[in-house]
PDB file of C-alpha atoms in Angstrom:
ATOM      1  CA  UNK A  26     -32.974  10.885  32.208  1.00  0.00           C
ATOM      2  CA  UNK A  27     -36.460   9.379  32.440  1.00  0.00           C
ATOM      3  CA  UNK A  28     -38.299   8.380  29.206  1.00  0.00           C
ATOM      4  CA  UNK A  29     -41.982   8.256  29.417  1.00  0.00           C
ATOM      5  CA  UNK A  30     -43.374   6.686  26.093  1.00  0.00           C
ATOM      6  CA  UNK A  31     -46.805   8.207  24.660  1.00  0.00           C
ATOM      7  CA  UNK A  32     -49.649   6.967  22.619  1.00  0.00           C
ATOM      8  CA  UNK A  33     -52.536   8.928  21.211  1.00  0.00           C
ATOM      9  CA  UNK A  34     -55.924   7.131  21.386  1.00  0.00           C
ATOM     10  CA  UNK A  35     -58.820   7.852  18.812  1.00  0.00           C
ATOM     11  CA  UNK A  36     -61.652   6.234  17.764  1.00  0.00           C
ATOM     12  CA  UNK A  37     -60.621   3.459  20.438  1.00  0.00           C
ATOM     13  CA  UNK A  38     -57.274   2.840  18.466  1.00  0.00           C
ATOM     14  CA  UNK A  39     -53.508   4.072  18.917  1.00  0.00           C
ATOM     15  CA  UNK A  40     -53.202   6.736  15.771  1.00  0.00           C
ATOM     16  CA  UNK A  41     -50.247   8.113  14.521  1.00  0.00           C
ATOM     17  CA  UNK A  42     -49.920  12.231  15.045  1.00  0.00           C
ATOM     18  CA  UNK A  43     -49.337  14.103  11.556  1.00  0.00           C
ATOM     19  CA  UNK A  44     -48.203  17.601  12.771  1.00  0.00           C
ATOM     20  CA  UNK A  45     -51.119  18.553  14.530  1.00  0.00           C
ATOM     21  CA  UNK A  46     -53.523  17.480  11.803  1.00  0.00           C
ATOM     22  CA  UNK A  47     -55.983  15.347  13.666  1.00  0.00           C
ATOM     23  CA  UNK A  48     -58.330  15.079  10.535  1.00  0.00           C
ATOM     24  CA  UNK A  49     -55.300  13.141   9.099  1.00  0.00           C
ATOM     25  CA  UNK A  50     -54.475  10.822  11.740  1.00  0.00           C
ATOM     26  CA  UNK A  51     -54.535   6.948  11.056  1.00  0.00           C
ATOM     27  CA  UNK A  52     -54.365   3.898  13.266  1.00  0.00           C
ATOM     28  CA  UNK A  53     -50.596   3.208  14.017  1.00  0.00           C
ATOM     29  CA  UNK A  54     -48.627   1.088  11.872  1.00  0.00           C
ATOM     30  CA  UNK A  55     -45.281  -0.020  13.493  1.00  0.00           C
ATOM     31  CA  UNK A  56     -42.466  -2.653  13.232  1.00  0.00           C
ATOM     32  CA  UNK A  57     -42.676  -2.496  17.245  1.00  0.00           C
ATOM     33  CA  UNK A  58     -46.173  -4.319  17.010  1.00  0.00           C
ATOM     34  CA  UNK A  59     -48.634  -5.130  14.464  1.00  0.00           C
ATOM     35  CA  UNK A  60     -51.666  -3.567  15.880  1.00  0.00           C
ATOM     36  CA  UNK A  61     -53.218  -0.351  16.626  1.00  0.00           C
ATOM     37  CA  UNK A  62     -54.712  -1.991  19.625  1.00  0.00           C
ATOM     38  CA  UNK A  63     -54.564   0.238  22.744  1.00  0.00           C
ATOM     39  CA  UNK A  64     -53.876  -2.696  25.021  1.00  0.00           C
ATOM     40  CA  UNK A  65     -51.252  -4.734  22.929  1.00  0.00           C
ATOM     41  CA  UNK A  66     -49.226  -1.215  21.748  1.00  0.00           C
ATOM     42  CA  UNK A  67     -49.372  -0.181  25.256  1.00  0.00           C
ATOM     43  CA  UNK A  68     -47.744  -3.435  26.719  1.00  0.00           C
ATOM     44  CA  UNK A  69     -45.168  -3.686  23.855  1.00  0.00           C
ATOM     45  CA  UNK A  70     -44.206  -0.123  24.284  1.00  0.00           C
ATOM     46  CA  UNK A  71     -43.524  -0.117  27.940  1.00  0.00           C
ATOM     47  CA  UNK A  72     -41.890  -3.437  27.159  1.00  0.00           C
ATOM     48  CA  UNK A  73     -39.492  -1.755  24.816  1.00  0.00           C
ATOM     49  CA  UNK A  74     -38.843   1.437  27.138  1.00  0.00           C
ATOM     50  CA  UNK A  75     -38.496  -0.952  30.595  1.00  0.00           C
ATOM     51  CA  UNK A  76     -41.202   1.243  32.114  1.00  0.00           C
ATOM     52  CA  UNK A  77     -44.470   0.996  33.510  1.00  0.00           C
ATOM     53  CA  UNK A  78     -45.391   4.660  33.039  1.00  0.00           C
ATOM     54  CA  UNK A  79     -47.308   5.449  29.983  1.00  0.00           C
ATOM     55  CA  UNK A  80     -48.784   8.824  28.989  1.00  0.00           C
ATOM     56  CA  UNK A  81     -52.014   8.427  27.213  1.00  0.00           C
ATOM     57  CA  UNK A  82     -53.676  11.298  25.073  1.00  0.00           C
ATOM     58  CA  UNK A  83     -57.015  10.617  24.534  1.00  0.00           C
ATOM     59  CA  UNK A  84     -57.817  12.758  21.323  1.00  0.00           C
ATOM     60  CA  UNK A  85     -61.485  12.295  21.211  1.00  0.00           C
ATOM     61  CA  UNK A  86     -61.740  14.235  24.703  1.00  0.00           C
ATOM     62  CA  UNK A  87     -59.486  16.774  23.894  1.00  0.00           C
ATOM     63  CA  UNK A  88     -61.463  17.481  20.710  1.00  0.00           C
ATOM     64  CA  UNK A  89     -64.644  18.009  23.338  1.00  0.00           C
ATOM     65  CA  UNK A  90     -65.743  14.386  22.442  1.00  0.00           C
ATOM     66  CA  UNK A  91     -66.765  11.360  24.765  1.00  0.00           C
ATOM     67  CA  UNK A  92     -63.746  10.379  26.678  1.00  0.00           C
ATOM     68  CA  UNK A  93     -62.910   6.569  26.068  1.00  0.00           C
ATOM     69  CA  UNK A  94     -63.400   5.560  29.162  1.00  0.00           C
ATOM     70  CA  UNK A  95     -63.567   1.704  28.627  1.00  0.00           C
ATOM     71  CA  UNK A  96     -60.015   1.937  26.810  1.00  0.00           C
ATOM     72  CA  UNK A  97     -58.666   4.178  29.486  1.00  0.00           C
ATOM     73  CA  UNK A  98     -59.969   1.729  32.170  1.00  0.00           C
ATOM     74  CA  UNK A  99     -58.433  -1.290  30.203  1.00  0.00           C
ATOM     75  CA  UNK A 100     -55.378   0.454  30.179  1.00  0.00           C
ATOM     76  CA  UNK A 101     -55.126   1.072  34.119  1.00  0.00           C
ATOM     77  CA  UNK A 102     -56.506  -2.579  35.186  1.00  0.00           C
ATOM     78  CA  UNK A 103     -53.730  -3.859  32.758  1.00  0.00           C
ATOM     79  CA  UNK A 104     -50.308  -4.884  34.776  1.00  0.00           C
TER      80      UNK A 104
END
């Protein structure tokens, strides 16, 4: 079995999804890491899951807003 971790991006931060109610999404609070910074969360989550694959949902773009190009580029460039 392959597990692919997921992060939801909204407003430049990783947020916690709440039953699809996007207006209620807030920056993630997790024991895994103490940050909502996408690079910090992505690194820690991939390390924890022993993977280099990450699914990123750009909620701004999915809601018709501007894609978060800078954040996505930084995630892609991070090794």
